[in-house]
Amino acid sequence: MTEFVQQLLGGFATGSVYALLALSLSVIYSGTGILNFAQGAMAVVSAFICLTLATDGWSLWLAIPVVIALSAIMGAVVERILVKPVEGQPPLALFTVTAALLLGIGGLVSIIWDNEQHAFASPFGSEAVHLGPIVLTAQQLGSTGVAVVVMVAVAVFFRYTDLGLCMRAVAINAPSAVLLGIRPGILIAAGWALAAGVGAVAGIMAAPTLSVSSNMMDGPLLLALAAAALGGFGSRVGAVMGGLTIGVLDALTGRYIPGLSGDLSIMLPFAVIWVVLMVRPLGVFGQASAVRA
Amino acid sequence: MALLEVEGLTARYGKLQVLHGIDLSVDEGEKVTLLGPNGAGKTSLLCALSRTVVCGGKVSFDGRSLGRRDASSVARLGIGHVPAGRGTFVDLTVLENLRLGQLGRARSTAGNRQGDLDLVFATFPILADFRERMAGQLSGGQQQMLAIGRALLGRPRVLLLDEPSLGLAPLVVRDLFVSLARLQSEWGLSLLLAEQNARLALDLADRAYVLAGGRVVLSGPTAAISSADLHAAYFAGHPAPSASRNEIASEASRD
């Protein structure tokens, strides 16, 4: 039983990273209808920048907010320069742009940094924390805590701020928003900025466990896509619930289903996506397009 | 000089041209209605004015040409457009919908915004009762009021209203038009209304333009337009089914 709870909590910890990444995907998807396959790669850049700053002697608690802000700016710049020109094009064009972004960023990372794996010291220290019979690392507790804070902040942003309200409106009915004098372009750039910032947190929180490398976020992105599919693309609540669920499922199947640990565990996200498409394609919290005349 | 001055307006959807050179004007404080059968171009004309369709020709607002401005910037200039079918944000509350009407506006103080919100609730009391309800859960008539209230909060100088009676029960439409009659005096705006319900529209408005096939076929003060004129304009080339000319003429008094 202890083992089970231990796996469950560990699953929540990893799941919180997938939840953050899935949240980024859903923010961009609901604002623009684009699935940003480069979200993981963008998070890798953030992790590398953080690593470089830390190696240069920066305190992590200063570096992390700086990297998040920098990532948000980069997200907005990417949107304006690379994505805006293909606005309104058919889905294949949009997909091509994000795929190209994915490959391009991978190449850039190899050039600016390298193809090695780099250790990343946890900002939370390396102690173990004992909660009764359960043992968790400070990293697990800390990263989950940070992820929860970020998720709550995003929820508050969308629910209580004017900018969040405008972004929600554009996601529901862009033509109506335009008729009210709202400028959709700025909001879409803001969405990419927010997604990039949240993705940066995901990358940095995952870095101590995964080690920083150019393909560190490939696995998490796949799991985040499965999470978004499970929760419903475009639903922020769905993304978070999906991420946590996938994290727990991943931990439990890896531990309890013989043969599915290690590399074969990658079957899980595919299996989840397949089941979702068969049973409820919209996802648990997904809604059919809400644009009504 | 008119508030809104339109010359040779054209509009097209892809390769299909739907407006063939419209001339039109709306003066400060006027209520003007656009009439015409389905497909005549009423919706296209309003969309051309709000720049939500590809259009050509000259449009001046308050003496300045609209030029190549995009839709959101035309809205901020003071041309409010309530589209056909309402266009409310169905997954947001009534209050959130109204707030969005205020956010698009260029300059306003918190005091003004609260005052305007109170005025909308005075114009459409039902919205005050339902302020926390999801817009998608309102009835058609209530959503229409929400869409109009939301546009009003942008303090437009001209309000373009596209078929507000669409899909609504006659009693609801009658109440709606009573509110519309007060809009001009309560909010200090001019009204350009596209409508299928010709009788109510002619009662409300000062002047009318009748469109057919993308052109203006009749225009003038509403008092001078009779049912016979309307009939001739709508059904040009198709004789009236079994009604005699005397019957049409007696209908012209419009009880």
Coordinates of C-alpha atoms in Angstrom, one line a residue:
Chain A
M1 CA 0.0 0.0 0.0
T2 CA 2.8 2.3 0.9
E3 CA 4.4 1.5 -2.4
F4 CA 1.2 2.3 -4.2
V5 CA 0.9 5.8 -2.5
Q6 CA 4.6 6.3 -3.2
Q7 CA 4.1 5.6 -6.9
L8 CA 0.9 7.8 -6.9
L9 CA 2.7 10.8 -5.5
G10 CA 5.7 10.3 -7.7
G11 CA 3.3 10.2 -10.6
F12 CA 1.7 13.5 -9.6
A13 CA 5.2 15.0 -9.5
T14 CA 6.1 14.0 -13.0
G15 CA 2.5 14.6 -14.1
S16 CA 2.7 18.2 -13.0
V17 CA 5.4 18.8 -15.6
Y18 CA 3.2 17.2 -18.3
A19 CA 0.3 19.3 -17.0
L20 CA 2.2 22.5 -17.5
L21 CA 3.3 21.5 -21.0
A22 CA -0.3 20.5 -21.9
L23 CA -1.5 23.8 -20.5
S24 CA 0.8 25.7 -22.9
L25 CA -0.5 23.6 -25.8
S26 CA -4.1 24.3 -24.8
V27 CA -3.6 28.0 -24.5
I28 CA -2.2 28.3 -28.0
Y29 CA -4.7 25.8 -29.4
S30 CA -7.7 27.6 -28.0
G31 CA -6.5 31.0 -29.2
T32 CA -5.4 30.0 -32.7
G33 CA -6.4 26.5 -33.5
I34 CA -2.7 25.6 -33.9
L35 CA -1.1 22.6 -32.2
N36 CA 2.4 23.8 -31.3
F37 CA 4.6 20.7 -31.8
A38 CA 7.6 22.9 -31.0
Q39 CA 6.4 23.6 -27.4
G40 CA 8.8 21.1 -26.0
A41 CA 11.7 22.4 -28.0
M42 CA 11.0 25.9 -26.8
A43 CA 11.1 24.6 -23.3
V44 CA 14.5 23.0 -24.0
V45 CA 15.9 26.4 -25.0
S46 CA 14.6 27.8 -21.7
A47 CA 16.3 25.0 -19.8
F48 CA 19.6 25.5 -21.6
I49 CA 19.5 29.3 -21.0
C50 CA 18.9 28.6 -17.3
L51 CA 21.7 26.1 -17.2
T52 CA 24.1 28.6 -18.8
L53 CA 23.2 31.3 -16.3
A54 CA 23.6 28.9 -13.4
T55 CA 27.0 27.8 -14.7
D56 CA 28.0 31.4 -15.0
G57 CA 27.3 31.8 -11.3
W58 CA 23.8 33.2 -11.2
S59 CA 21.7 32.2 -8.3
L60 CA 18.9 29.9 -9.6
W61 CA 16.3 31.9 -7.8
L62 CA 17.3 34.9 -9.8
A63 CA 17.9 33.0 -13.0
I64 CA 14.5 31.2 -13.1
P65 CA 12.3 34.3 -13.2
V66 CA 14.6 36.0 -15.8
V67 CA 14.5 32.9 -18.0
I68 CA 10.7 32.8 -17.7
A69 CA 10.4 36.4 -18.8
L70 CA 12.9 35.9 -21.6
S71 CA 11.0 32.9 -22.8
A72 CA 7.7 34.8 -22.8
I73 CA 9.3 37.5 -25.0
M74 CA 10.8 34.8 -27.3
G75 CA 7.3 33.2 -27.6
A76 CA 5.8 36.5 -28.7
V77 CA 8.6 37.1 -31.2
V78 CA 8.2 33.6 -32.7
E79 CA 4.5 34.2 -33.1
R80 CA 4.9 37.6 -34.8
I81 CA 7.7 36.5 -37.1
L82 CA 6.9 32.9 -38.0
V83 CA 3.3 32.2 -37.2
K84 CA 1.5 35.4 -38.1
P85 CA 2.4 35.1 -41.8
V86 CA 0.5 31.9 -42.0
E87 CA -2.6 33.1 -40.2
G88 CA -5.8 31.8 -41.8
Q89 CA -4.0 29.2 -43.9
P90 CA -5.2 25.6 -43.9
P91 CA -4.2 23.3 -41.0
L92 CA -1.4 21.7 -43.1
A93 CA 0.4 25.0 -43.4
L94 CA 0.1 25.7 -39.7
F95 CA 1.4 22.2 -38.8
T96 CA 4.3 22.6 -41.2
V97 CA 5.4 25.8 -39.5
T98 CA 5.4 24.3 -36.0
A99 CA 7.2 21.2 -37.3
A100 CA 9.8 23.4 -39.0
L101 CA 10.1 25.3 -35.8
L102 CA 10.7 22.1 -33.9
L103 CA 13.5 21.0 -36.2
G104 CA 15.0 24.5 -36.4
I105 CA 15.1 24.9 -32.7
G106 CA 16.7 21.5 -32.3
G107 CA 19.4 22.5 -34.8
L108 CA 19.9 25.9 -33.1
V109 CA 20.4 24.2 -29.7
S110 CA 23.0 21.9 -31.2
I111 CA 24.9 24.9 -32.6
I112 CA 24.6 27.2 -29.7
W113 CA 25.2 24.6 -27.0
D114 CA 25.8 21.0 -27.9
N115 CA 24.4 17.5 -28.2
E116 CA 25.5 16.3 -24.8
Q117 CA 23.5 15.7 -21.6
H118 CA 24.1 18.2 -18.9
A119 CA 23.4 17.7 -15.2
F120 CA 21.2 20.4 -13.7
A121 CA 21.3 20.9 -9.9
S122 CA 17.9 21.0 -8.3
P123 CA 16.9 24.5 -7.0
F124 CA 15.3 22.7 -4.1
G125 CA 18.4 20.9 -2.9
S126 CA 19.0 17.1 -2.8
E127 CA 17.5 16.0 0.5
A128 CA 14.8 13.4 0.9
V129 CA 11.7 14.4 2.7
H130 CA 9.9 11.8 4.9
L131 CA 6.2 12.0 5.2
G132 CA 5.5 9.0 7.5
P133 CA 6.5 5.9 5.5
I134 CA 6.6 7.9 2.2
V135 CA 9.9 9.2 1.0
L136 CA 9.9 12.0 -1.6
T137 CA 12.8 14.1 -2.9
A138 CA 12.8 17.8 -2.3
Q139 CA 12.9 18.1 -6.1
Q140 CA 9.6 16.2 -6.4
L141 CA 7.9 18.3 -3.7
G142 CA 9.3 21.6 -4.9
S143 CA 8.6 21.1 -8.6
T144 CA 5.0 20.0 -7.9
G145 CA 4.5 23.0 -5.7
V146 CA 5.9 25.4 -8.3
A147 CA 3.8 23.8 -11.0
V148 CA 0.6 24.2 -8.8
V149 CA 1.4 27.8 -8.2
V150 CA 1.8 28.5 -11.9
M151 CA -1.4 26.7 -12.8
V152 CA -3.3 28.7 -10.2
A153 CA -1.7 31.9 -11.5
V154 CA -2.8 31.1 -15.1
A155 CA -6.3 30.3 -13.9
V156 CA -6.5 33.6 -12.0
F157 CA -5.1 35.4 -15.1
F158 CA -7.8 34.1 -17.4
R159 CA -10.7 34.5 -14.9
Y160 CA -10.0 37.9 -13.3
T161 CA -7.9 40.0 -15.7
D162 CA -9.0 42.1 -18.6
L163 CA -6.3 40.6 -20.9
G164 CA -7.3 37.1 -19.9
L165 CA -11.0 37.9 -20.6
C166 CA -10.1 39.3 -24.1
M167 CA -8.1 36.1 -24.8
R168 CA -11.0 33.9 -23.8
A169 CA -13.3 36.0 -26.0
V170 CA -11.1 35.7 -29.0
A171 CA -10.9 31.9 -28.5
I172 CA -14.7 31.7 -28.4
N173 CA -15.7 34.0 -31.2
A174 CA -12.9 36.0 -32.9
P175 CA -15.2 37.9 -35.4
S176 CA -17.4 39.2 -32.6
A177 CA -14.3 40.3 -30.6
V178 CA -13.0 42.2 -33.7
L179 CA -16.4 44.0 -34.0
L180 CA -15.9 45.3 -30.5
G181 CA -12.6 46.9 -31.3
I182 CA -10.5 44.2 -29.8
R183 CA -7.2 43.6 -31.6
P184 CA -6.8 39.8 -32.0
G185 CA -3.2 40.0 -33.2
I186 CA -1.9 41.3 -29.9
L187 CA -3.9 38.7 -27.9
I188 CA -2.5 35.9 -30.0
A189 CA 1.0 37.1 -29.4
A190 CA 0.2 37.3 -25.7
G191 CA -1.1 33.7 -25.8
W192 CA 2.2 32.5 -27.3
A193 CA 4.1 34.5 -24.7
L194 CA 2.1 33.0 -21.9
A195 CA 2.5 29.5 -23.3
A196 CA 6.3 29.9 -23.7
G197 CA 6.6 31.2 -20.1
V198 CA 4.6 28.2 -18.7
G199 CA 6.7 25.9 -21.0
A200 CA 9.8 27.4 -19.5
V201 CA 8.7 26.5 -16.0
A202 CA 8.0 22.9 -17.2
G203 CA 11.5 22.6 -18.8
I204 CA 13.3 24.0 -15.7
M205 CA 11.3 21.9 -13.3
A206 CA 12.0 18.8 -15.4
A207 CA 15.7 19.6 -15.9
P208 CA 17.1 18.1 -12.7
T209 CA 15.4 14.8 -13.3
L210 CA 15.8 14.5 -17.1
S211 CA 19.2 16.3 -17.4
V212 CA 19.4 19.1 -19.9
S213 CA 19.9 17.9 -23.5
S214 CA 18.4 18.9 -26.9
N215 CA 15.9 16.0 -26.8
M216 CA 15.1 16.1 -23.1
M217 CA 11.5 17.2 -23.8
D218 CA 10.7 14.8 -26.6
G219 CA 9.1 12.2 -24.2
P220 CA 7.3 14.8 -22.1
L221 CA 5.9 16.5 -25.2
L222 CA 4.4 13.2 -26.3
L223 CA 2.9 12.7 -22.9
A224 CA 1.6 16.3 -22.8
L225 CA -0.1 15.7 -26.2
A226 CA -1.7 12.6 -24.8
A227 CA -2.8 14.6 -21.8
A228 CA -4.3 17.3 -23.9
A229 CA -6.1 14.7 -26.0
L230 CA -7.4 13.1 -22.8
G231 CA -8.5 16.3 -21.2
G232 CA -9.7 18.0 -24.4
F233 CA -7.7 20.3 -26.6
G234 CA -8.5 23.9 -25.8
S235 CA -9.6 23.1 -22.2
R236 CA -7.2 24.4 -19.6
V237 CA -8.8 22.4 -16.9
G238 CA -8.7 19.4 -19.1
A239 CA -5.0 19.9 -19.8
V240 CA -4.1 20.0 -16.1
M241 CA -6.3 17.0 -15.2
G242 CA -5.0 15.1 -18.2
G243 CA -1.4 15.8 -17.3
L244 CA -1.8 14.6 -13.7
T245 CA -3.7 11.5 -14.9
I246 CA -1.1 10.6 -17.4
G247 CA 1.7 11.1 -14.9
V248 CA 0.0 8.8 -12.4
L249 CA -0.9 6.2 -15.1
D250 CA 2.7 6.3 -16.4
A251 CA 4.1 5.7 -12.9
L252 CA 1.6 2.9 -12.1
T253 CA 1.9 1.0 -15.4
G254 CA 5.6 1.3 -15.3
R255 CA 5.7 -0.3 -11.8
Y256 CA 2.8 -2.8 -11.9
I257 CA 2.6 -4.0 -15.5
P258 CA 5.5 -6.3 -16.2
G259 CA 7.4 -5.5 -19.4
L260 CA 6.1 -1.9 -19.7
S261 CA 8.8 -0.2 -17.7
G262 CA 11.7 1.4 -19.4
D263 CA 11.5 2.2 -23.1
L264 CA 8.3 0.3 -23.7
S265 CA 6.5 2.7 -21.4
I266 CA 6.2 5.0 -24.3
M267 CA 3.3 2.8 -25.4
L268 CA 1.2 4.4 -22.7
P269 CA 0.6 7.8 -24.4
F270 CA -0.2 6.2 -27.7
A271 CA -2.6 3.8 -26.0
V272 CA -4.3 6.7 -24.2
I273 CA -4.7 8.7 -27.4
W274 CA -6.1 5.7 -29.1
V275 CA -8.7 5.0 -26.4
V276 CA -9.7 8.7 -26.3
L277 CA -10.3 8.8 -30.0
M278 CA -12.4 5.6 -29.9
V279 CA -14.5 6.5 -26.9
R280 CA -14.7 10.3 -26.7
P281 CA -12.7 12.2 -29.3
L282 CA -13.4 15.6 -27.8
G283 CA -11.6 14.6 -24.6
V284 CA -13.1 14.6 -21.1
F285 CA -13.5 18.4 -20.8
G286 CA -13.5 19.2 -24.5
Q287 CA -16.4 21.0 -26.1
A288 CA -17.4 21.1 -29.8
S289 CA -16.5 24.5 -31.3
A290 CA -18.5 27.0 -29.4
V291 CA -18.7 29.6 -32.1
R292 CA -22.4 30.0 -32.7
A293 CA -23.9 32.4 -35.1
Chain B
M1 CA -22.2 67.1 -43.8
A2 CA -23.4 63.7 -42.9
L3 CA -21.9 61.6 -40.2
L4 CA -21.6 58.6 -42.5
E5 CA -21.2 59.3 -46.2
V6 CA -21.0 56.3 -48.6
E7 CA -20.2 56.6 -52.3
G8 CA -20.0 53.8 -54.9
L9 CA -19.7 51.1 -52.3
T10 CA -19.0 47.6 -53.6
A11 CA -18.5 44.3 -51.8
R12 CA -17.6 40.8 -52.8
Y13 CA -17.2 37.3 -51.4
G14 CA -14.4 35.7 -53.3
K15 CA -15.2 36.3 -56.9
L16 CA -18.9 37.0 -56.3
Q17 CA -19.7 40.7 -56.3
V18 CA -22.8 41.4 -54.1
L19 CA -22.9 45.2 -53.9
H20 CA -22.7 47.2 -57.1
G21 CA -22.1 50.8 -56.2
I22 CA -24.2 51.9 -53.2
D23 CA -24.7 55.6 -52.3
L24 CA -26.0 56.2 -48.8
S25 CA -25.7 58.7 -46.0
V26 CA -26.6 58.8 -42.3
D27 CA -26.8 62.1 -40.5
E28 CA -26.0 62.7 -36.8
G29 CA -29.0 61.6 -34.7
E30 CA -30.8 59.9 -37.7
K31 CA -32.5 56.5 -37.7
V32 CA -32.1 55.0 -41.1
T33 CA -33.4 51.6 -42.2
L34 CA -32.2 49.2 -45.0
L35 CA -35.0 47.1 -46.4
G36 CA -35.0 44.5 -49.2
P37 CA -35.6 40.8 -49.9
N38 CA -33.2 38.1 -48.9
G39 CA -30.0 38.3 -50.8
A40 CA -30.4 42.0 -51.6
G41 CA -27.2 42.9 -49.9
K42 CA -28.3 44.4 -46.6
T43 CA -26.0 42.3 -44.5
S44 CA -23.2 42.8 -47.0
L45 CA -23.6 46.5 -46.9
L46 CA -23.3 46.6 -43.1
C47 CA -20.3 44.3 -43.3
A48 CA -18.7 46.5 -45.9
L49 CA -19.1 49.5 -43.5
S50 CA -17.6 47.6 -40.6
R51 CA -14.9 46.3 -42.9
T52 CA -15.6 42.7 -42.3
V53 CA -15.9 41.8 -45.9
V54 CA -13.8 42.7 -49.0
C55 CA -15.1 46.0 -50.2
G56 CA -14.4 49.0 -52.4
G57 CA -15.7 52.5 -52.9
K58 CA -15.6 55.5 -50.6
V59 CA -16.7 55.6 -47.1
S60 CA -16.3 58.8 -44.9
F61 CA -17.0 58.8 -41.2
D62 CA -17.1 62.2 -39.6
G63 CA -15.5 63.8 -42.6
R64 CA -12.5 61.4 -42.7
S65 CA -12.2 58.5 -45.2
L66 CA -12.1 55.0 -43.7
G67 CA -9.3 54.2 -46.1
R68 CA -7.6 50.9 -45.5
R69 CA -8.4 50.6 -41.9
D70 CA -9.1 47.1 -40.6
A71 CA -12.2 46.0 -38.8
S72 CA -11.1 46.4 -35.2
S73 CA -9.8 49.9 -35.9
V74 CA -13.1 50.9 -37.6
A75 CA -14.9 49.7 -34.5
R76 CA -12.7 51.8 -32.3
L77 CA -13.4 54.8 -34.5
G78 CA -17.0 54.7 -33.4
I79 CA -18.8 52.4 -35.8
G80 CA -20.5 49.7 -33.8
H81 CA -21.8 46.6 -35.6
V82 CA -24.2 44.1 -34.1
P83 CA -24.1 41.2 -36.6
A84 CA -27.0 39.0 -37.7
G85 CA -27.3 36.1 -35.4
R86 CA -26.1 38.1 -32.3
G87 CA -22.5 36.8 -32.0
T88 CA -22.5 36.7 -28.2
F89 CA -19.7 35.0 -26.4
V90 CA -21.7 32.0 -25.4
D91 CA -19.3 30.5 -22.8
L92 CA -18.9 33.8 -20.9
T93 CA -21.4 35.4 -18.5
V94 CA -23.6 38.3 -19.4
L95 CA -21.4 40.6 -17.3
E96 CA -18.3 39.4 -19.0
N97 CA -19.9 40.0 -22.4
L98 CA -20.8 43.5 -21.5
R99 CA -17.3 44.1 -20.0
L100 CA -15.8 43.1 -23.4
G101 CA -17.9 45.8 -25.0
Q102 CA -16.1 48.3 -22.9
L103 CA -12.6 46.9 -23.3
G104 CA -12.4 47.6 -27.0
R105 CA -13.1 51.2 -26.4
A106 CA -10.3 53.7 -26.8
R107 CA -10.6 56.0 -23.8
S108 CA -12.9 55.8 -20.8
T109 CA -12.7 56.3 -17.0
A110 CA -13.9 53.8 -14.4
G111 CA -16.7 56.2 -13.5
N112 CA -17.9 56.4 -17.1
R113 CA -17.8 52.7 -17.4
Q114 CA -20.0 52.1 -14.4
G115 CA -22.4 54.8 -15.5
D116 CA -22.6 53.2 -18.9
L117 CA -23.2 49.8 -17.5
D118 CA -26.1 51.2 -15.3
L119 CA -27.5 52.8 -18.5
V120 CA -27.4 49.4 -20.3
F121 CA -29.2 47.8 -17.4
A122 CA -31.8 50.6 -17.5
T123 CA -32.3 50.1 -21.2
F124 CA -32.5 46.2 -20.9
P125 CA -33.5 45.4 -17.3
I126 CA -33.5 41.6 -18.0
L127 CA -29.7 41.8 -18.5
A128 CA -29.3 43.0 -14.9
D129 CA -31.3 40.1 -13.6
F130 CA -29.2 37.6 -15.6
R131 CA -25.8 39.2 -15.2
E132 CA -24.0 36.1 -13.9
R133 CA -25.7 33.7 -16.3
M134 CA -23.8 32.2 -19.3
A135 CA -24.8 34.0 -22.4
G136 CA -25.4 30.7 -24.2
Q137 CA -28.2 30.0 -21.8
L138 CA -30.2 33.1 -22.6
S139 CA -33.2 33.0 -25.0
G140 CA -32.8 34.5 -28.5
G141 CA -34.4 37.8 -27.5
Q142 CA -32.3 38.1 -24.5
Q143 CA -29.1 37.4 -26.5
Q144 CA -30.2 40.0 -28.9
M145 CA -30.5 42.5 -26.1
L146 CA -27.1 41.4 -24.8
A147 CA -25.5 41.9 -28.2
I148 CA -26.9 45.3 -28.6
G149 CA -26.0 46.3 -25.0
R150 CA -22.5 45.1 -25.6
A151 CA -22.1 47.2 -28.7
L152 CA -23.6 50.2 -26.9
L153 CA -20.9 50.1 -24.3
G154 CA -18.4 50.9 -26.9
R155 CA -20.2 54.2 -27.1
P156 CA -20.4 54.1 -30.9
R157 CA -21.6 57.2 -32.9
V158 CA -23.2 55.0 -35.5
L159 CA -24.8 51.7 -34.5
L160 CA -25.2 49.1 -37.4
L161 CA -27.9 46.7 -36.5
D162 CA -28.3 43.6 -38.6
E163 CA -31.8 42.0 -38.5
P164 CA -32.4 42.1 -34.8
S165 CA -35.8 40.5 -35.3
L166 CA -34.3 37.4 -36.8
G167 CA -35.8 34.2 -35.3
L168 CA -37.7 36.1 -32.6
A169 CA -41.3 35.8 -31.6
P170 CA -43.5 38.8 -32.6
L171 CA -44.1 40.0 -29.0
V172 CA -40.4 39.9 -28.3
V173 CA -39.7 41.8 -31.5
R174 CA -42.3 44.4 -30.5
D175 CA -40.7 45.0 -27.1
L176 CA -37.2 45.1 -28.7
F177 CA -38.3 47.8 -31.2
V178 CA -39.7 49.9 -28.3
S179 CA -36.2 49.8 -26.8
L180 CA -34.6 50.7 -30.1
A181 CA -36.8 53.8 -30.4
R182 CA -35.2 55.1 -27.2
L183 CA -31.6 54.2 -28.1
Q184 CA -31.0 57.3 -30.1
S185 CA -32.0 59.7 -27.4
E186 CA -30.6 57.7 -24.5
W187 CA -27.2 57.0 -26.0
G188 CA -26.8 59.9 -28.5
L189 CA -26.2 57.8 -31.5
S190 CA -27.3 57.3 -35.1
L191 CA -28.8 54.1 -36.2
L192 CA -28.5 52.1 -39.4
L193 CA -30.9 49.2 -39.2
A194 CA -31.2 46.3 -41.7
E195 CA -34.5 44.6 -41.3
Q196 CA -36.9 42.1 -42.8
N197 CA -39.8 43.3 -40.7
A198 CA -40.5 46.2 -43.0
R199 CA -43.5 47.6 -41.0
L200 CA -41.7 47.9 -37.7
A201 CA -38.6 49.3 -39.3
L202 CA -40.5 51.9 -41.3
D203 CA -42.3 53.0 -38.1
L204 CA -39.0 53.4 -36.3
A205 CA -36.9 55.0 -38.8
D206 CA -36.7 58.5 -40.3
R207 CA -35.4 57.4 -43.7
A208 CA -35.2 54.2 -45.6
Y209 CA -33.1 52.7 -48.5
V210 CA -34.6 49.7 -50.2
L211 CA -32.0 47.3 -51.8
A212 CA -32.5 44.7 -54.4
G213 CA -29.8 42.8 -56.2
G214 CA -27.0 44.8 -54.6
R215 CA -28.3 48.2 -55.6
V216 CA -30.5 50.9 -54.1
V217 CA -33.8 50.8 -55.9
L218 CA -35.8 53.2 -53.6
S219 CA -34.9 55.7 -51.0
G220 CA -36.5 58.6 -49.0
P221 CA -38.3 59.6 -45.9
T222 CA -40.2 56.6 -44.4
A223 CA -43.4 58.6 -44.2
A224 CA -43.4 58.9 -48.0
I225 CA -42.9 55.2 -48.6
S226 CA -46.1 53.2 -49.2
S227 CA -46.7 49.4 -49.3
A228 CA -47.2 49.7 -53.0
D229 CA -43.7 51.3 -53.4
L230 CA -42.2 48.6 -51.3
H231 CA -43.9 45.9 -53.2
A232 CA -42.8 47.3 -56.5
A233 CA -39.2 47.5 -55.2
Y234 CA -39.1 44.0 -53.7
F235 CA -40.8 42.2 -56.4
A236 CA -39.8 44.3 -59.5
G237 CA -41.1 42.3 -62.5
H238 CA -43.4 40.1 -60.5
P239 CA -47.0 41.1 -60.3
A240 CA -48.9 41.1 -56.9
P241 CA -50.7 37.8 -56.3
S242 CA -54.4 38.4 -56.5
A243 CA -54.4 41.7 -54.6
S244 CA -56.1 44.6 -56.5
R245 CA -54.5 48.0 -56.7
N246 CA -57.2 49.4 -54.5
E247 CA -56.4 46.9 -51.7
I248 CA -52.7 47.8 -51.9
A249 CA -53.5 51.5 -51.8
S250 CA -55.7 51.2 -48.7
E251 CA -52.9 49.3 -46.9
A252 CA -50.7 52.3 -47.5
S253 CA -52.1 54.1 -44.4
R254 CA -50.4 51.4 -42.3
D255 CA -52.4 51.1 -39.1

